Tab-separated table of C-alpha atoms and ligand atoms in Angstrom:
chain	number	residue	atom	x	y	z
A	1	MET	CA	0.000	0.000	0.000
A	2	SER	CA	1.387	3.399	-0.954
A	3	LYS	CA	2.057	5.999	1.705
A	4	TRP	CA	-0.832	8.145	0.379
A	5	VAL	CA	-3.330	5.270	0.422
A	6	ARG	CA	-2.370	4.550	4.089
A	7	ILE	CA	-2.791	8.243	5.060
A	8	ILE	CA	-6.205	8.497	3.332
A	9	SER	CA	-7.405	5.237	4.957
A	10	LEU	CA	-6.296	6.476	8.407
A	11	CYS	CA	-8.136	9.781	7.884
A	12	ALA	CA	-11.298	7.934	6.813
A	13	ILE	CA	-11.162	5.675	9.920
A	14	LEU	CA	-10.625	8.718	12.210
A	15	THR	CA	-13.556	10.529	10.585
A	16	LEU	CA	-15.773	7.491	11.133
A	17	ILE	CA	-14.736	7.223	14.811
A	18	LEU	CA	-15.398	10.951	15.404
A	19	PHE	CA	-18.761	10.728	13.627
A	20	ALA	CA	-19.836	7.718	15.705
A	21	ALA	CA	-18.777	9.454	18.945
A	22	GLY	CA	-20.746	12.557	17.924
A	23	CYS	CA	-23.852	10.508	17.256
A	24	GLY	CA	-23.490	8.804	20.631
A	25	ASN	CA	-23.375	12.138	22.444
A	26	SER	CA	-26.270	13.681	20.628
A	27	LYS	CA	-28.529	10.692	21.320
A	28	GLU	CA	-30.512	11.906	24.382
A	29	LYS	CA	-31.922	9.366	26.788
A	30	THR	CA	-35.307	9.910	28.376
A	31	THR	CA	-35.293	8.894	32.001
A	32	GLY	CA	-38.465	7.933	33.783
A	33	SER	CA	-39.298	9.014	37.295
A	34	SER	CA	-37.696	6.012	38.976
A	35	SER	CA	-34.169	6.715	37.710
A	36	GLY	CA	-31.972	9.629	38.730
A	37	ASN	CA	-31.138	11.805	35.722
A	38	LYS	CA	-27.642	12.690	34.633
A	39	SER	CA	-26.484	16.036	33.396
A	40	GLY	CA	-28.029	16.964	30.068
A	41	GLU	CA	-30.455	14.032	29.908
A	42	LYS	CA	-34.058	14.307	28.891
A	43	GLN	CA	-36.487	13.767	31.762
A	44	THR	CA	-40.236	13.604	32.124
A	45	PHE	CA	-41.225	14.331	35.727
A	46	LYS	CA	-44.491	13.173	37.249
A	47	LEU	CA	-46.529	15.482	39.493
A	48	ALA	CA	-49.729	14.545	41.343
A	49	HIS	CA	-52.319	16.608	43.213
A	50	ILE	CA	-55.892	16.311	44.491
A	51	THR	CA	-57.790	19.181	42.874
A	52	PRO	CA	-59.918	19.215	39.699
A	53	THR	CA	-58.395	20.636	36.517
A	54	ASP	CA	-60.231	23.963	36.850
A	55	HIS	CA	-58.663	24.666	40.280
A	56	MET	CA	-55.761	27.124	40.530
A	57	TRP	CA	-53.348	24.437	41.731
A	58	HIS	CA	-53.794	22.536	38.483
A	59	LYS	CA	-53.286	25.710	36.454
A	60	ALA	CA	-50.126	26.417	38.456
A	61	ALA	CA	-48.938	22.849	37.766
A	62	GLU	CA	-49.469	23.416	34.025
A	63	LYS	CA	-47.510	26.668	34.243
A	64	PHE	CA	-44.724	24.804	36.091
A	65	GLY	CA	-44.614	22.308	33.188
A	66	GLU	CA	-44.445	25.085	30.575
A	67	GLU	CA	-41.642	26.832	32.451
A	68	LEU	CA	-39.665	23.595	32.857
A	69	LYS	CA	-39.898	22.953	29.136
A	70	SER	CA	-38.946	26.443	28.007
A	71	ARG	CA	-36.139	26.928	30.561
A	72	SER	CA	-34.570	23.563	29.564
A	73	ASP	CA	-35.078	23.971	25.783
A	74	GLY	CA	-37.528	21.074	25.805
A	75	ARG	CA	-35.303	18.698	27.782
A	76	LEU	CA	-37.391	18.662	30.999
A	77	GLU	CA	-41.098	17.907	30.793
A	78	LEU	CA	-43.941	17.344	33.229
A	79	GLU	CA	-46.810	14.846	33.317
A	80	ILE	CA	-49.615	15.940	35.666
A	81	TYR	CA	-51.952	13.537	37.499
A	82	PRO	CA	-54.808	15.732	38.876
A	83	ALA	CA	-57.949	15.083	40.904
A	84	SER	CA	-56.568	12.302	43.154
A	85	GLN	CA	-55.944	10.052	40.118
A	86	LEU	CA	-53.025	8.558	42.011
A	87	GLY	CA	-54.914	8.268	45.299
A	88	THR	CA	-55.218	10.234	48.525
A	89	GLU	CA	-52.589	12.625	49.814
A	90	ALA	CA	-51.232	9.816	52.013
A	91	ASP	CA	-50.915	7.608	48.891
A	92	MET	CA	-49.158	10.388	46.977
A	93	VAL	CA	-46.632	10.982	49.757
A	94	GLN	CA	-45.915	7.249	49.792
A	95	GLN	CA	-45.321	7.284	46.014
A	96	ILE	CA	-42.931	10.219	46.411
A	97	GLU	CA	-41.103	8.307	49.161
A	98	SER	CA	-40.756	5.278	46.871
A	99	GLY	CA	-39.683	7.467	43.925
A	100	SER	CA	-42.513	6.439	41.594
A	101	ILE	CA	-43.635	10.073	41.298
A	102	ASP	CA	-41.393	13.121	41.425
A	103	PHE	CA	-43.518	15.946	42.832
A	104	GLY	CA	-46.739	16.310	44.803
A	105	LEU	CA	-48.825	19.335	45.718
A	106	ILE	CA	-49.733	18.255	49.227
A	107	THR	CA	-51.922	20.438	51.441
A	108	ALA	CA	-50.133	21.996	54.417
A	109	ALA	CA	-53.280	20.923	56.282
A	110	TYR	CA	-52.512	17.236	55.633
A	111	LEU	CA	-48.832	17.784	56.433
A	112	SER	CA	-49.717	19.469	59.747
A	113	ALA	CA	-50.839	16.035	60.951
A	114	ARG	CA	-47.424	14.476	60.215
A	115	ALA	CA	-45.050	17.458	60.618
A	116	PRO	CA	-46.513	19.651	63.418
A	117	GLU	CA	-44.580	22.855	62.513
A	118	PHE	CA	-46.945	23.326	59.525
A	119	ALA	CA	-49.643	24.291	62.055
A	120	ALA	CA	-48.097	27.781	62.014
A	121	TRP	CA	-49.764	28.485	58.652
A	122	PHE	CA	-53.201	27.971	60.212
A	123	MET	CA	-53.040	30.775	62.731
A	124	PRO	CA	-56.497	32.292	62.299
A	125	TYR	CA	-56.614	35.724	60.655
A	126	GLY	CA	-52.817	35.820	60.318
A	127	PHE	CA	-52.841	37.344	56.824
A	128	THR	CA	-55.299	39.776	55.265
A	129	THR	CA	-54.343	39.143	51.640
A	130	LEU	CA	-52.816	36.356	49.575
A	131	GLU	CA	-49.951	38.663	48.654
A	132	GLU	CA	-49.026	39.007	52.353
A	133	ALA	CA	-48.975	35.237	52.753
A	134	ASN	CA	-46.918	34.957	49.577
A	135	GLU	CA	-44.326	37.358	51.029
A	136	ALA	CA	-44.232	35.271	54.241
A	137	ARG	CA	-43.534	32.152	52.164
A	138	LYS	CA	-40.136	33.617	51.229
A	139	SER	CA	-39.005	34.100	54.844
A	140	ASP	CA	-36.437	32.036	56.764
A	141	ILE	CA	-39.125	30.860	59.217
A	142	SER	CA	-41.237	29.480	56.365
A	143	LYS	CA	-38.187	27.742	54.915
A	144	LYS	CA	-37.393	26.228	58.336
A	145	ILE	CA	-40.929	24.821	58.417
A	146	LEU	CA	-40.275	23.201	55.015
A	147	SER	CA	-37.021	21.725	56.360
A	148	SER	CA	-38.942	19.935	59.107
A	149	LEU	CA	-39.964	17.411	56.397
A	150	GLU	CA	-36.386	16.271	55.914
A	151	GLU	CA	-36.489	13.859	58.837
A	152	GLN	CA	-39.093	11.971	56.778
A	153	GLY	CA	-36.846	11.899	53.676
A	154	LEU	CA	-38.997	14.545	51.958
A	155	LYS	CA	-37.886	17.806	50.394
A	156	GLY	CA	-40.340	20.683	50.831
A	157	LEU	CA	-39.509	22.829	47.817
A	158	ASP	CA	-41.984	25.677	48.200
A	159	TYR	CA	-45.552	26.751	49.010
A	160	LEU	CA	-48.340	27.298	46.496
A	161	PHE	CA	-51.465	29.154	47.667
A	162	ALA	CA	-55.118	28.841	46.728
A	163	GLY	CA	-57.758	31.300	47.972
A	164	GLN	CA	-58.169	31.765	51.727
A	165	ARG	CA	-60.629	29.695	53.754
A	166	VAL	CA	-64.280	30.657	54.039
A	167	MET	CA	-67.234	29.115	55.883
A	168	ILE	CA	-70.152	27.570	53.993
A	169	PHE	CA	-73.441	26.800	55.796
A	170	LYS	CA	-76.299	24.685	54.486
A	171	ASP	CA	-79.313	26.577	55.855
A	172	LYS	CA	-78.301	28.754	58.822
A	173	GLN	CA	-76.820	32.216	58.427
A	174	VAL	CA	-74.028	32.204	60.984
A	175	LYS	CA	-73.074	35.726	62.060
A	176	THR	CA	-70.971	35.087	65.172
A	177	PRO	CA	-69.003	32.154	66.608
A	178	ALA	CA	-71.854	31.666	69.097
A	179	ASP	CA	-74.086	30.704	66.139
A	180	MET	CA	-71.664	27.872	65.330
A	181	ASN	CA	-72.229	26.142	68.647
A	182	GLY	CA	-73.138	22.487	68.039
A	183	LEU	CA	-73.004	22.715	64.224
A	184	LYS	CA	-71.452	19.717	62.473
A	185	LEU	CA	-68.910	21.278	60.142
A	186	ARG	CA	-66.616	19.544	57.715
A	187	VAL	CA	-63.069	20.581	58.514
A	188	THR	CA	-59.998	19.000	56.859
A	189	PRO	CA	-58.430	16.532	59.311
A	190	SER	CA	-55.704	18.987	60.322
A	191	PRO	CA	-55.146	19.425	64.082
A	192	PRO	CA	-54.807	23.254	64.102
A	193	MET	CA	-57.872	23.740	61.876
A	194	GLN	CA	-59.962	21.369	63.932
A	195	ASP	CA	-58.817	23.030	67.193
A	196	PHE	CA	-59.881	26.438	65.873
A	197	TYR	CA	-63.375	25.178	64.994
A	198	ARG	CA	-63.690	23.315	68.318
A	199	SER	CA	-62.920	26.579	70.108
A	200	THR	CA	-66.075	28.092	68.532
A	201	GLY	CA	-68.210	25.255	69.958
A	202	ALA	CA	-68.696	23.611	66.541
A	203	ALA	CA	-68.239	19.851	66.058
A	204	PRO	CA	-65.638	19.345	63.303
A	205	GLU	CA	-65.967	16.305	61.036
A	206	GLY	CA	-62.757	15.310	59.213
A	207	LEU	CA	-64.240	14.392	55.836
A	208	PRO	CA	-62.035	14.170	52.720
A	209	LEU	CA	-62.975	16.494	49.855
A	210	PRO	CA	-64.713	13.908	47.582
A	211	GLU	CA	-67.246	13.068	50.340
A	212	VAL	CA	-68.269	16.630	51.160
A	213	TYR	CA	-70.959	17.239	48.515
A	214	ALA	CA	-73.078	14.216	49.478
A	215	ALA	CA	-72.575	14.887	53.198
A	216	ILE	CA	-73.969	18.423	53.046
A	217	GLN	CA	-76.702	17.468	50.568
A	218	THR	CA	-78.005	14.755	52.884
A	219	GLY	CA	-77.630	16.831	56.064
A	220	VAL	CA	-74.844	14.686	57.564
A	221	ILE	CA	-73.003	17.996	58.028
A	222	ASP	CA	-74.390	21.534	58.533
A	223	GLY	CA	-71.569	23.287	56.731
A	224	MET	CA	-67.905	23.266	55.885
A	225	ASP	CA	-64.571	25.007	55.931
A	226	MET	CA	-63.641	25.568	52.267
A	227	ASP	CA	-62.132	28.016	49.787
A	228	LEU	CA	-64.148	29.963	47.198
A	229	ASP	CA	-62.328	28.148	44.379
A	230	ALA	CA	-63.396	24.669	45.503
A	231	THR	CA	-66.897	25.934	46.383
A	232	ILE	CA	-67.262	26.802	42.702
A	233	THR	CA	-65.423	23.840	41.173
A	234	ASN	CA	-67.383	21.363	43.346
A	235	LYS	CA	-70.718	23.240	42.931
A	236	TYR	CA	-71.449	23.422	46.670
A	237	TYR	CA	-73.807	26.320	45.858
A	238	GLU	CA	-76.266	23.649	44.721
A	239	VAL	CA	-76.529	22.262	48.263
A	240	ALA	CA	-75.641	25.175	50.610
A	241	LYS	CA	-77.338	28.556	51.003
A	242	TYR	CA	-74.845	30.723	52.937
A	243	GLY	CA	-71.230	31.654	52.238
A	244	ALA	CA	-69.421	33.667	54.931
A	245	VAL	CA	-66.307	35.113	53.293
A	246	THR	CA	-64.269	35.120	56.478
A	247	ASN	CA	-60.854	34.564	54.839
A	248	HIS	CA	-59.855	33.306	58.283
A	249	MET	CA	-56.923	31.107	57.215
A	250	VAL	CA	-54.574	30.841	54.257
A	251	TRP	CA	-54.474	27.618	52.250
A	252	PRO	CA	-51.024	26.600	51.103
A	253	SER	CA	-50.087	23.380	49.405
A	254	VAL	CA	-46.481	22.308	49.726
A	255	VAL	CA	-44.550	21.203	46.670
A	256	ILE	CA	-42.728	18.118	47.873
A	257	ALA	CA	-40.168	15.777	46.333
A	258	ASN	CA	-38.140	12.784	47.444
A	259	GLN	CA	-35.166	14.412	49.213
A	260	SER	CA	-32.345	12.098	48.079
A	261	LYS	CA	-33.674	11.933	44.531
A	262	PHE	CA	-34.000	15.714	44.303
A	263	GLU	CA	-30.583	16.324	45.809
A	264	GLY	CA	-29.091	13.745	43.416
A	265	MET	CA	-30.252	15.729	40.388
A	266	PRO	CA	-27.687	17.805	38.448
A	267	GLU	CA	-27.411	21.305	39.920
A	268	GLU	CA	-28.501	22.829	36.610
A	269	ASP	CA	-31.769	20.849	36.677
A	270	ARG	CA	-32.456	21.642	40.337
A	271	LYS	CA	-32.141	25.327	39.473
A	272	ILE	CA	-34.494	24.966	36.503
A	273	VAL	CA	-37.004	23.204	38.787
A	274	THR	CA	-36.873	25.820	41.564
A	275	ASP	CA	-36.970	28.775	39.137
A	276	SER	CA	-39.889	27.221	37.225
A	277	LEU	CA	-41.753	26.667	40.468
A	278	GLU	CA	-41.172	30.246	41.547
A	279	ALA	CA	-42.687	31.465	38.247
A	280	ALA	CA	-45.706	29.146	38.644
A	281	ILE	CA	-46.310	30.215	42.253
A	282	GLU	CA	-46.157	33.942	41.413
A	283	PHE	CA	-48.508	33.347	38.473
A	284	ALA	CA	-50.985	31.601	40.802
A	285	VAL	CA	-50.946	34.355	43.448
A	286	THR	CA	-51.414	37.142	40.905
A	287	THR	CA	-54.166	35.300	39.027
A	288	ARG	CA	-56.045	34.132	42.132
A	289	SER	CA	-55.897	37.533	43.883
A	290	ALA	CA	-57.583	39.150	40.887
A	291	GLN	CA	-60.426	36.589	40.980
A	292	GLU	CA	-61.766	37.264	44.502
A	293	GLU	CA	-64.674	39.537	43.455
A	294	GLU	CA	-65.467	37.444	40.369
A	295	PHE	CA	-65.772	34.292	42.530
A	296	LYS	CA	-68.055	36.013	45.080
A	297	ASN	CA	-70.280	37.264	42.234
A	298	GLU	CA	-70.365	33.831	40.626
A	299	LEU	CA	-71.581	32.268	43.883
A	300	SER	CA	-74.216	35.004	44.361
A	301	GLU	CA	-75.423	34.465	40.805
A	302	ASN	CA	-75.783	30.775	41.622
A	303	GLY	CA	-78.104	31.573	44.509
A	304	MET	CA	-75.807	31.711	47.535
A	305	GLU	CA	-76.033	34.501	50.053
A	306	ILE	CA	-72.480	35.828	50.290
A	307	TYR	CA	-71.595	37.975	53.312
A	308	GLU	CA	-68.769	38.844	55.694
A	309	ILE	CA	-68.159	38.324	59.413
A	310	SER	CA	-65.800	40.766	61.143
A	311	PRO	CA	-62.566	39.145	62.421
A	312	LYS	CA	-63.253	40.977	65.722
A	313	GLU	CA	-65.989	38.407	66.406
A	314	PHE	CA	-63.293	35.722	66.637
A	315	LYS	CA	-60.952	37.534	69.071
A	316	LYS	CA	-61.380	34.935	71.817
A	317	GLN	CA	-60.652	32.032	69.430
A	318	ILE	CA	-57.626	33.845	67.936
A	319	ASP	CA	-56.108	34.482	71.374
A	320	GLU	CA	-56.706	30.886	72.420
A	321	PHE	CA	-55.061	29.559	69.243
A	322	ASP	CA	-52.009	31.826	69.622
A	323	GLN	CA	-51.507	30.825	73.223
A	324	ILE	CA	-51.883	27.073	72.733
A	325	TYR	CA	-49.888	26.849	69.509
A	326	SER	CA	-47.070	29.174	70.659
A	327	GLU	CA	-46.437	26.688	73.441
A	328	LYS	CA	-46.209	23.778	70.998
A	329	SER	CA	-42.952	24.832	69.306
A	330	PRO	CA	-40.481	27.753	69.182
A	331	LEU	CA	-40.859	27.904	65.385
A	332	ILE	CA	-44.657	28.265	65.555
A	333	LYS	CA	-44.225	30.891	68.289
A	334	GLU	CA	-41.784	32.853	66.103
A	335	PHE	CA	-44.140	32.612	63.104
A	336	ILE	CA	-47.098	33.925	65.103
A	337	LYS	CA	-45.011	36.694	66.670
A	338	THR	CA	-43.720	37.770	63.260
A	339	TYR	CA	-46.988	37.820	61.336
A	340	ARG	CA	-49.689	38.599	63.930
A	341	LYS	CA	-50.527	42.298	63.618
B	1	BEZ	C1	-60.132	20.840	50.964
B	1	BEZ	O1	-59.889	19.689	51.365
B	1	BEZ	O2	-60.902	21.581	51.566
B	1	BEZ	C2	-59.427	21.344	49.754
B	1	BEZ	C3	-58.332	20.648	49.274
B	1	BEZ	C4	-57.650	21.139	48.177
B	1	BEZ	C5	-58.060	22.306	47.562
B	1	BEZ	C6	-59.152	22.976	48.035
B	1	BEZ	C7	-59.847	22.501	49.136
């Protein structure tokens, strides 16, 4: 073989090797939610939550997905499982622990039963507006509350708010806490929420959301603790006459992930996730705040009597809550001290 033939053959072989290596690098792998992703890999995350698709939390989840996709140039995507498709909140937390789903929007109310520091968020009348609560979410105290999940192997990434809590009554117009005495009211099975209602003399019933409509329709309960959003999406106006827009508690969900899985992700992807979440959370607060009057009007148009009760009526219950819950933990005490005006 001549010298030139050998040189040309060598060049051809080198070109082939370089071409093959290039192809290998450009071939992206898609990892499912049970495998940890490596830098630059494609990934489709799974997120589950309990609300219907017309609730703000679902819209925020969709926004999170859009942001993930655009901030990663299409590399990171999100599949959403709404409306308890993957089970109850307890089931979802278990699936996050096992790594079969990546993210859950889990109510702080549910978490307050397994991580007591979350009770801080349920101090009655702690925040007047959603924007105030959203500012509080960025504080060190709020982040410390999220960190309390780490002993369970969970990473609390952030808080996502829906509208504040209101009181819905089937056929009695409650104007003061005294009117609540003896009423059977559905209250999420969260210790601080139930304690607040017990302090009014009401009898809280810890029913899960899907059972509430039938319970009020059939008179098993006299009313419920709810938000305006879910009152509309679940059509409670069909079975309840009175809506007291008390806005007595905020209603955060907590975006949780499996701690070791999240911390094992490439730093670049963790940043894309947290930045995308931030954008989705801000979108939800801005959108939901602007809907308050529209939601009240929608309920009135559907036949509900919508009215307000002054927070002053609940002074005794507020003081009792602050005293009892400040003694439960230094973090809750600090939260109440910081945000109670
Ligand atoms: C509830 O259980 O009251 C609830 C849960 C999620 C969103 C709205 C309401």
